[in-house]
mmCIF file of C-alpha atoms in Angstrom:
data_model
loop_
_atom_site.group_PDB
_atom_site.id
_atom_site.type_symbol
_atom_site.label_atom_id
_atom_site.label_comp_id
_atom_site.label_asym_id
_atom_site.label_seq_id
_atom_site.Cartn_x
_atom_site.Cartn_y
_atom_site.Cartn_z
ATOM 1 C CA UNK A 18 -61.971 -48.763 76.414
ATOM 2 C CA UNK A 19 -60.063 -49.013 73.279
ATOM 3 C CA UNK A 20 -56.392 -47.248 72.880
ATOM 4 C CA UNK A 21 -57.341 -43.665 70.903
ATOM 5 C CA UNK A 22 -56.087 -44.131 66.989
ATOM 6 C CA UNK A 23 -55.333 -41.056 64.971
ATOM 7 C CA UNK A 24 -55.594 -40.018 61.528
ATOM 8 C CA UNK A 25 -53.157 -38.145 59.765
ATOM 9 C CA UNK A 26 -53.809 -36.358 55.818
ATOM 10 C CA UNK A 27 -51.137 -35.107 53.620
ATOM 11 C CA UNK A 28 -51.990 -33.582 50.718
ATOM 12 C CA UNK A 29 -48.704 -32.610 48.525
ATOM 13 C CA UNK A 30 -48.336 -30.587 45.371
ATOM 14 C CA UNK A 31 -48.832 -34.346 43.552
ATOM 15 C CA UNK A 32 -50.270 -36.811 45.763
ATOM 16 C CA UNK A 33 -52.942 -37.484 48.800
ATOM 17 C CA UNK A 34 -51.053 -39.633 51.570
ATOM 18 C CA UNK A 35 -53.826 -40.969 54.642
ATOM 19 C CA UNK A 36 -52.371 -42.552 57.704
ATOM 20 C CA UNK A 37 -53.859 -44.431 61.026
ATOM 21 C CA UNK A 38 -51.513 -44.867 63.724
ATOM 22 C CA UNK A 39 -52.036 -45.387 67.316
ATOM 23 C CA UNK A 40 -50.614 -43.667 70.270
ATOM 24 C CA UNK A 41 -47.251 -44.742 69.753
ATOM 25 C CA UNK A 42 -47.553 -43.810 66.203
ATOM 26 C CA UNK A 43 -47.184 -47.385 64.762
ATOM 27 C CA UNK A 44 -49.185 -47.310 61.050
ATOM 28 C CA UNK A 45 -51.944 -49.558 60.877
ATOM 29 C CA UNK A 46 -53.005 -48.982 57.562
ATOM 30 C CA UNK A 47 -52.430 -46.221 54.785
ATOM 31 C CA UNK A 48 -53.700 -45.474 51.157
ATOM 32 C CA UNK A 49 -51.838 -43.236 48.292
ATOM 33 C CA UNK A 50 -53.644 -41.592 45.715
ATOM 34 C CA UNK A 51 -53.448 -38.262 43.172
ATOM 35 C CA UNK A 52 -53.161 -35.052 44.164
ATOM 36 C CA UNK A 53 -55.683 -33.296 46.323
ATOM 37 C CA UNK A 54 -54.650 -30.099 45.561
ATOM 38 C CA UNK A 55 -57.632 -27.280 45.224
ATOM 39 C CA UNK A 56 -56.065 -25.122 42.829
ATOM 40 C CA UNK A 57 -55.445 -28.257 40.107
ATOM 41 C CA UNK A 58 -58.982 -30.076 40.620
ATOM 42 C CA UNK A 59 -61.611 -27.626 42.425
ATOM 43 C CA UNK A 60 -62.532 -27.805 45.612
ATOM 44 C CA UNK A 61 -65.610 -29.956 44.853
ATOM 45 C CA UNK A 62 -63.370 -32.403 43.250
ATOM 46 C CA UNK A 63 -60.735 -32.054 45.838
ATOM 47 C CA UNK A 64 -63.081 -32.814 48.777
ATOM 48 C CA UNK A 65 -64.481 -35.862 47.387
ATOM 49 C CA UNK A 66 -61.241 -37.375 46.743
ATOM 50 C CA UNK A 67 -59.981 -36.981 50.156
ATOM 51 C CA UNK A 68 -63.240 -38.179 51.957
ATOM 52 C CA UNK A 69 -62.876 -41.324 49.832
ATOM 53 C CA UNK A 70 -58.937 -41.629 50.260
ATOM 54 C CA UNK A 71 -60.071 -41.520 54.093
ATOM 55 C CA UNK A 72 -62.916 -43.745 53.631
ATOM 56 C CA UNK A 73 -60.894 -46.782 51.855
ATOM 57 C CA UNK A 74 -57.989 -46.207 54.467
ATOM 58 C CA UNK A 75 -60.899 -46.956 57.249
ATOM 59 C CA UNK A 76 -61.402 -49.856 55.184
ATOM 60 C CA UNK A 77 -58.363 -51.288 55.195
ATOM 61 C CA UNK A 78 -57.866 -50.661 58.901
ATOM 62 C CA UNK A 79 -60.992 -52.581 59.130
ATOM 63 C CA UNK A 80 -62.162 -49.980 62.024
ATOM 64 C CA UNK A 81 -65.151 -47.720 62.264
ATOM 65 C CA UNK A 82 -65.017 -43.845 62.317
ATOM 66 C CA UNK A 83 -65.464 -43.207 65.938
ATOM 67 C CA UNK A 84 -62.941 -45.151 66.593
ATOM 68 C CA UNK A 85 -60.361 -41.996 65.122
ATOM 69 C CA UNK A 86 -59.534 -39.991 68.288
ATOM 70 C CA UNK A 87 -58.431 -37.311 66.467
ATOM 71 C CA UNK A 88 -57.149 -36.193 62.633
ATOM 72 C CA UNK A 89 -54.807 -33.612 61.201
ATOM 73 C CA UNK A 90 -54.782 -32.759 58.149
ATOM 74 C CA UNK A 91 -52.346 -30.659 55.730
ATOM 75 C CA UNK A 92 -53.268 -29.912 52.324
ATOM 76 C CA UNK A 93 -51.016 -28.076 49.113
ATOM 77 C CA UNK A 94 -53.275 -25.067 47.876
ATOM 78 C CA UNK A 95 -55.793 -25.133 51.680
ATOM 79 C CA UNK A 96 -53.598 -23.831 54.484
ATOM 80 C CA UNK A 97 -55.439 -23.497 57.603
ATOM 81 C CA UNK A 98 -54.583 -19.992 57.355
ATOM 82 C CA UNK A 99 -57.484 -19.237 54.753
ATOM 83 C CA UNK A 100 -59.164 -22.521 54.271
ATOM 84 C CA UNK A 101 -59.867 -23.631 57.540
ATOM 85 C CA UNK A 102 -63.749 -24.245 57.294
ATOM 86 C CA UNK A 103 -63.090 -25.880 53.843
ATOM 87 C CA UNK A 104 -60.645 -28.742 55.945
ATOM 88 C CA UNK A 105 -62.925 -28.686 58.766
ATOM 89 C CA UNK A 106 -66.044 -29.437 56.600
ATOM 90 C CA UNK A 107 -64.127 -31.986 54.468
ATOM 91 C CA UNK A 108 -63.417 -34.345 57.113
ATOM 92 C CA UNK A 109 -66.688 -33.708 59.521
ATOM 93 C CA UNK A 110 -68.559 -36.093 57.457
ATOM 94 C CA UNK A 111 -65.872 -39.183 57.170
ATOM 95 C CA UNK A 112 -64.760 -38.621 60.820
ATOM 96 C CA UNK A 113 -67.757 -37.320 62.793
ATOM 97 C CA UNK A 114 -66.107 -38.048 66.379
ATOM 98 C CA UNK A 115 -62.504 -37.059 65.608
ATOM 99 C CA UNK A 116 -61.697 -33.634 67.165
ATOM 100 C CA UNK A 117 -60.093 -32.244 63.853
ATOM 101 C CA UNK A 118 -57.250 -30.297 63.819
ATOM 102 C CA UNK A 119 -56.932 -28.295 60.105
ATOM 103 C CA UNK A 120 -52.993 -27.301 59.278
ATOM 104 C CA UNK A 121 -51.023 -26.873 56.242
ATOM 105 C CA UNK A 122 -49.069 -29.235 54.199
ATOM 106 C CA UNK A 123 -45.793 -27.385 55.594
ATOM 107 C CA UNK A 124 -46.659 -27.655 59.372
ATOM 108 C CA UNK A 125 -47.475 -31.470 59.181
ATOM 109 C CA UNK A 126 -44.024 -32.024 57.284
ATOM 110 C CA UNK A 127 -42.278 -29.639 59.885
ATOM 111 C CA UNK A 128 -44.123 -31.695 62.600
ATOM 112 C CA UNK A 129 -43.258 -35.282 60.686
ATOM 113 C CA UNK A 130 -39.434 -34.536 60.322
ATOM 114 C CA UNK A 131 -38.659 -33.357 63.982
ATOM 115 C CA UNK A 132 -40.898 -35.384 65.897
ATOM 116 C CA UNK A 133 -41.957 -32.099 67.366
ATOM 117 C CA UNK A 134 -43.339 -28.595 66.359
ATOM 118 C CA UNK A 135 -40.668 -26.130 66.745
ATOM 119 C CA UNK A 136 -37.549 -25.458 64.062
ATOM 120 C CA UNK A 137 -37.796 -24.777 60.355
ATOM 121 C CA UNK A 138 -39.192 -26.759 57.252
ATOM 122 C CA UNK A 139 -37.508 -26.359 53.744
ATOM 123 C CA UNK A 140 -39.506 -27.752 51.150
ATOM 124 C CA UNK A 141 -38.498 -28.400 47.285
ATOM 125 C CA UNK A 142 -40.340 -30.368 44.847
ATOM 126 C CA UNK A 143 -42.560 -29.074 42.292
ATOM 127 C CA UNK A 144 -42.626 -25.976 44.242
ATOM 128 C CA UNK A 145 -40.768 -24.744 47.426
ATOM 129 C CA UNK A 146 -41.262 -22.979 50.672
ATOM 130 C CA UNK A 147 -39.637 -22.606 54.138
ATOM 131 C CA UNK A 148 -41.765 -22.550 57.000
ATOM 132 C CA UNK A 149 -40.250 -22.169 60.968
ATOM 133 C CA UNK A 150 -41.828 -22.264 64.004
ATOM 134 C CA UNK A 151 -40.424 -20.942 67.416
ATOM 135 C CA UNK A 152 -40.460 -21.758 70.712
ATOM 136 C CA UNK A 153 -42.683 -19.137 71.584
ATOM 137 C CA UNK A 154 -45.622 -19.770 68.993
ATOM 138 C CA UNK A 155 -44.761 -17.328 66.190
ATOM 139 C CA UNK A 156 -44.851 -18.545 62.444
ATOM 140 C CA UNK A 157 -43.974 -17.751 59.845
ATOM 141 C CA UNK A 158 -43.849 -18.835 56.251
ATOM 142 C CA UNK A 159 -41.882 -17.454 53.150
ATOM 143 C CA UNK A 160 -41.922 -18.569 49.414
ATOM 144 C CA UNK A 161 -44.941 -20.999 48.674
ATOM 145 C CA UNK A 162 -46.420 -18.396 46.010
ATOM 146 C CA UNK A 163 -47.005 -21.166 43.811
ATOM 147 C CA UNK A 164 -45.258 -22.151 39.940
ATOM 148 C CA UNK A 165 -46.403 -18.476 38.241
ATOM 149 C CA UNK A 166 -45.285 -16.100 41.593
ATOM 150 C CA UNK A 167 -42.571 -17.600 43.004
ATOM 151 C CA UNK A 168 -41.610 -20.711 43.842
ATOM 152 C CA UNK A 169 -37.767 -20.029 43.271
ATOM 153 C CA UNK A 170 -35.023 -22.907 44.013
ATOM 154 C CA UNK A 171 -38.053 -25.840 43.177
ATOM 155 C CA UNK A 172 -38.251 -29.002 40.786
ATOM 156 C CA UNK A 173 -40.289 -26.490 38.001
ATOM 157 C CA UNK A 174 -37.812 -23.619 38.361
ATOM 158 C CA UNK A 175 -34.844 -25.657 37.833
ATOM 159 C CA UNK A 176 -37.006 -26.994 34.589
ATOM 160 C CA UNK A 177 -38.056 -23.437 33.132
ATOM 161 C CA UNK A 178 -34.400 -22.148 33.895
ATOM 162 C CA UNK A 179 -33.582 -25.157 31.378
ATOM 163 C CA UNK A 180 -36.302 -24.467 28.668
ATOM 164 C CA UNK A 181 -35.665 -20.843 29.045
ATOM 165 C CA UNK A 182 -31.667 -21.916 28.299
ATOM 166 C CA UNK A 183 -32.854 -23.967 25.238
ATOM 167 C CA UNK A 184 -35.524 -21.190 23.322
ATOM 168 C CA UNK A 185 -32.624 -18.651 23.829
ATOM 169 C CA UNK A 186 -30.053 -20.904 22.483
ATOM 170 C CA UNK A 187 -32.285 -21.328 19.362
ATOM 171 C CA UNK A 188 -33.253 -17.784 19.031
ATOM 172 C CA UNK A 189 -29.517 -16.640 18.984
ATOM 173 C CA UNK A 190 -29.016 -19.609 17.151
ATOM 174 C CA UNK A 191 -25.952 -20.352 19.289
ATOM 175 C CA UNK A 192 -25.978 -24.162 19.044
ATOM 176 C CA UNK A 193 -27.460 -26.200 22.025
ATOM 177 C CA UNK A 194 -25.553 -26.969 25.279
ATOM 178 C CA UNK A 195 -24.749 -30.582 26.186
ATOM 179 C CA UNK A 196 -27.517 -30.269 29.298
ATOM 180 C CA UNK A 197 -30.175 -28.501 26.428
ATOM 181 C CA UNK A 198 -29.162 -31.294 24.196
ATOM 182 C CA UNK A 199 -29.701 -33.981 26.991
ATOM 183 C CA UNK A 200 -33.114 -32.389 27.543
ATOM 184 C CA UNK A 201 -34.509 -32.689 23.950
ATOM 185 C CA UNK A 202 -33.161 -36.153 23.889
ATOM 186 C CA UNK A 203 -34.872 -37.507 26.769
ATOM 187 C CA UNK A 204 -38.431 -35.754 25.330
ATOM 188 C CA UNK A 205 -37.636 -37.352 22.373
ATOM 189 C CA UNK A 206 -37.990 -33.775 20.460
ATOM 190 C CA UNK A 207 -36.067 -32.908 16.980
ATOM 191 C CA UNK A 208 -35.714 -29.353 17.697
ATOM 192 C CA UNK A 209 -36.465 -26.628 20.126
ATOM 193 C CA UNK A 210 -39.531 -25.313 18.226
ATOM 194 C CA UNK A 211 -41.025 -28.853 19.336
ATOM 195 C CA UNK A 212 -40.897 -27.929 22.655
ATOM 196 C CA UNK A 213 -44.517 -25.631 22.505
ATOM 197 C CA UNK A 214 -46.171 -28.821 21.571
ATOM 198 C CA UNK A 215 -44.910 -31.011 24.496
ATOM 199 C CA UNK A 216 -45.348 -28.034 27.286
ATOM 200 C CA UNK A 217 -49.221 -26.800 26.262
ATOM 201 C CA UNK A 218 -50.560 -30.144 24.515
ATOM 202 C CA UNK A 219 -49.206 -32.551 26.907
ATOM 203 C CA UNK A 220 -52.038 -34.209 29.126
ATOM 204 C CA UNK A 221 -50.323 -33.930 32.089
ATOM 205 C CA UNK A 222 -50.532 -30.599 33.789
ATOM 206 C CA UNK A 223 -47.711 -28.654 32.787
ATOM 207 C CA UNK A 224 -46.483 -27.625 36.079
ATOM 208 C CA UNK A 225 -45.604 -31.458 36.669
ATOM 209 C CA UNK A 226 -44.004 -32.247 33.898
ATOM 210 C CA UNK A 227 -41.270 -29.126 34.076
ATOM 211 C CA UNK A 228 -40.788 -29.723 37.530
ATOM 212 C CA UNK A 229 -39.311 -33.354 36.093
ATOM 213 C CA UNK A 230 -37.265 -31.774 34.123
ATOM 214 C CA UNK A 231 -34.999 -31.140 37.626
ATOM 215 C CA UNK A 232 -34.177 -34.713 37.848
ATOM 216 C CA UNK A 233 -32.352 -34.500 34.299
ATOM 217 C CA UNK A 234 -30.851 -31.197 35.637
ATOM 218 C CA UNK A 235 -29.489 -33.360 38.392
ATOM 219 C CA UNK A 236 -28.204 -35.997 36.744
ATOM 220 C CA UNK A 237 -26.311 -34.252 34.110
ATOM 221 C CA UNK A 238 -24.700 -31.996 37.388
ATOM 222 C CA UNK A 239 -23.137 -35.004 38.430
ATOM 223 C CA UNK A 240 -21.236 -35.634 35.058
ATOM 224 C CA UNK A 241 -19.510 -32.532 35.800
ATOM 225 C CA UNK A 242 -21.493 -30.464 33.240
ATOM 226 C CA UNK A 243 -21.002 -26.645 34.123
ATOM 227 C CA UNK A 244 -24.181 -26.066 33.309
ATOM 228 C CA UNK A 245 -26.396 -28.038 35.035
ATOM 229 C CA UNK A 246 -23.889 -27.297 38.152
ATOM 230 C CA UNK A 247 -24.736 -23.327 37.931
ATOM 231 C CA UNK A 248 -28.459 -23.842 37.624
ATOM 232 C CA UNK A 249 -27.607 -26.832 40.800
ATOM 233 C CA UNK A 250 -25.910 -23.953 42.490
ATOM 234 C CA UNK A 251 -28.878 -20.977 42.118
ATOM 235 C CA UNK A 252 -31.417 -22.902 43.316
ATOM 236 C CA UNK A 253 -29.501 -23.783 46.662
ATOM 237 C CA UNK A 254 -28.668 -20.120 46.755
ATOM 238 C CA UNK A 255 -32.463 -19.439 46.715
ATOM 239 C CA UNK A 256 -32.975 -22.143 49.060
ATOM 240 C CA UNK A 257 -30.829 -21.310 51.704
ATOM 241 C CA UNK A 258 -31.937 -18.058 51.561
ATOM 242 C CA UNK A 259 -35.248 -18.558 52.699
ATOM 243 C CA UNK A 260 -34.048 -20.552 56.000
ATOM 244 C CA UNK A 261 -31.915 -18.100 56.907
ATOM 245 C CA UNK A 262 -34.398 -14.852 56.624
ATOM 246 C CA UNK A 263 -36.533 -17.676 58.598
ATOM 247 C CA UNK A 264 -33.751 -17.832 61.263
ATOM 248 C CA UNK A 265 -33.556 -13.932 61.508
ATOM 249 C CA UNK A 266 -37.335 -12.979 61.796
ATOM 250 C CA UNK A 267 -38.212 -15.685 64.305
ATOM 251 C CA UNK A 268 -35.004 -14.653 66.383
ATOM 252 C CA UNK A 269 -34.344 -18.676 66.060
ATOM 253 C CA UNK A 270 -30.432 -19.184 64.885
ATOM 254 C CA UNK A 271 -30.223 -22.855 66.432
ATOM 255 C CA UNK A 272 -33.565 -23.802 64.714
ATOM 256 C CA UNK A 273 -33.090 -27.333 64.026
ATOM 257 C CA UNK A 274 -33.855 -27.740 60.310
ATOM 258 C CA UNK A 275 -35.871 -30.521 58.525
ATOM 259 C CA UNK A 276 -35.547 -31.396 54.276
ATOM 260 C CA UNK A 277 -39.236 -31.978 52.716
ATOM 261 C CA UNK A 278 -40.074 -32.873 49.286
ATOM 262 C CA UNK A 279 -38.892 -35.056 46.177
ATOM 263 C CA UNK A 280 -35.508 -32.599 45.643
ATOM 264 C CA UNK A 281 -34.252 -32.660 49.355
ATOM 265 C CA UNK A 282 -35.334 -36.070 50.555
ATOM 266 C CA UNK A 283 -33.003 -37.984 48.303
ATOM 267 C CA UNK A 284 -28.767 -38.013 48.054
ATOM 268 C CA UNK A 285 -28.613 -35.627 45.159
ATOM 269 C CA UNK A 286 -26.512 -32.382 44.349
ATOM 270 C CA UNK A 287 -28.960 -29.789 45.164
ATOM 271 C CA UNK A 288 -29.057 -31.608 48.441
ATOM 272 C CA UNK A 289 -25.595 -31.357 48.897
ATOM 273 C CA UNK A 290 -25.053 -27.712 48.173
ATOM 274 C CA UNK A 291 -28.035 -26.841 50.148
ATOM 275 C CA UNK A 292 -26.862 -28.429 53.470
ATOM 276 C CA UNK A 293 -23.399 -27.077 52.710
ATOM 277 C CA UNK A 294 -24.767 -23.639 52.280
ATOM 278 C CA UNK A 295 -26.837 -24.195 55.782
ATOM 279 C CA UNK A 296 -23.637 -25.092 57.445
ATOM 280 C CA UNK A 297 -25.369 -28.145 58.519
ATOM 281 C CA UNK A 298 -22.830 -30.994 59.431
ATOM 282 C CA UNK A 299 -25.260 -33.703 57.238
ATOM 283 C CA UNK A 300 -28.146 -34.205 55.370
ATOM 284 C CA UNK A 301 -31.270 -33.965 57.391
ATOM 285 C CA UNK A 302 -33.362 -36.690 57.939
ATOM 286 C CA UNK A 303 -36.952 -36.982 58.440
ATOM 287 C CA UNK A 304 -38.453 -39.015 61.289
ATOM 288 C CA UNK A 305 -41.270 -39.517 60.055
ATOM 289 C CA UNK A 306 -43.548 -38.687 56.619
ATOM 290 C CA UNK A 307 -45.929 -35.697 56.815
ATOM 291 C CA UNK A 308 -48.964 -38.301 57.306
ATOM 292 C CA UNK A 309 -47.624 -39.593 60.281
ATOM 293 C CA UNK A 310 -46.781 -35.613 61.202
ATOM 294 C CA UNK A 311 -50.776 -34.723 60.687
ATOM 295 C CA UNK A 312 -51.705 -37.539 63.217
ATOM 296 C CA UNK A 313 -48.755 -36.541 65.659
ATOM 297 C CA UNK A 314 -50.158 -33.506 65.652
ATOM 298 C CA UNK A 315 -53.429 -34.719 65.859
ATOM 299 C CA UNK A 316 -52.635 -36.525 68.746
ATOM 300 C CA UNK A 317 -50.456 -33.540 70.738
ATOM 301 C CA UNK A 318 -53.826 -31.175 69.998
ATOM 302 C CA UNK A 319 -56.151 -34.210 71.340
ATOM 303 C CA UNK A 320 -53.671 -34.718 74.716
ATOM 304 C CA UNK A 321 -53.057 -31.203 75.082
ATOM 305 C CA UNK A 322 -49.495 -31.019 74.949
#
């Protein structure tokens, strides 16, 4: 008989991420493609794109179907917690044999970090969230309301707290900051007034392309710009907060904590101030990428651990 292989899906806010590994979780083959998100291209759409993303990633295995064991899948926009039939009828038809094991996008990158289920998840990229999980079972999630509830601390908040900085500044007409004027000069924009024609015409969905903004924020921060360090500062301040109500409602002070997403996976200052604010002695690392979580937990469903 051959060894079981699993399949692990990760939908994020911008991109579709399919993994096969085998029982040691060693990656035989992956694909990257756009987002899979519900909410940005419909279900319908969303659904096809992930049954082909799965398909080609079969491909370049070079394996049939049945030979998946099991799949887990987490995807931005179709938590389990509301859209389990919808994951459960996306991947019957590409993986008819696979016992499928529906998640969320947050679980799979808890499960990816730690190697294991149980601890807490802070997420910030385009959006942000904090998901923990203890010992006992209990879960809980807070923040992940999306760009126009919530999402406080993320890559697009950072970028409207900037934009919202700039159209101020020009209403008051106060002059622009060094950070505002950084920010028209990398859009390539004259004036402030040009900035309703890049956020509403722009091709790209609008969401994305504030989020981006974050990286300027960032950069600018480490010049030494007091700007750019208070808006660096706030979002940490929202950040942290969300791990430690985490901490307090799951009765889980030790949770060990994992860093998810395009802010907190990379040696930046809202990194920095975040762990510092955790009282965390270093930057958290993942072990592995929220694919490779979805098939480890894939594979702990399938083996019953």
């Amino acid at each position: 008989m051959s060894d079981p292989l699993f399949a692990g899906i990760d939908g994020g806010g911008s991109s579709l991420r399919v993994a096969i590994v085998d029982a040691r979780l060693a990656t035989i083959a992956t694909q990257s493609a756009g987002t899979a998100n519900p909410s940005i291209s419909g279900r319908e759409g969303a659904q096809a794109h992930i049954r082909a993303t799965v398909r080609a990633t079969l491909r370049q295995a070079g394996i049939a179907p049945e030979r998946i064991a099991a799949a887990g899948i987490g995807i931005a926009g179709a938590s389990n917690l509301h859209s389990k039939d919808w994951l459960l009828a996306t991947l019957a038809p590409v993986l008819p044999s696979a016992r499928l094991v529906p998640s969320s996008d947050l679980e799979i990158a808890l499960v990816g970090a730690l190697g294991r289920r149980h601890g807490i998840l802070l997420l910030a990229g385009t959006g942000s969230a904090a998901y923990g999980c203890a010992p006992g079972g209990q879960r809980l999630q807070v923040g992940g309301w999306g760009y126009l509830l919530g999402d406080e601390g993320s890559g697009y908040w950072m970028g409207m707290q900037l934009l919202r900085g700039i159209t101020a500044a020009y209403d008051q007409d106060i002059g622009l900051t060094e950070l505002g004027a950084a920010c028209l000069d990398a859009l390539e924009l004259e004036t402030a007034r040009d900035l309703v024609g890049w956020l509403y015409r722009g091709n790209e969905a609008a969401p994305a392309r504030v989020a981006k903004l974050a990286r300027l924020v960032l950069d600018v921060a480490r010049t030494g710009d007091d700007e750019a360090k208070r808006l660096v500062a706030a979002a940490a301040r929202h950040l942290a907060k969300q791990v430690e109500w985490l901490r307090s409602q799951l009765d889980y002070p030790c949770a060990p904590i994992a860093f998810a997403g395009g802010l907190l996976e990379a040696d930046n200052a809202l990194c920095a101030a975040v762990t510092r604010q955790l009282n965390l002695p270093e930057q958290p690392k993942a072990l592995h990428s929220p694919a490779i979580g979805a098939a480890l937990l894939a594979q702990l469903e399938w083996s019953g651990a």
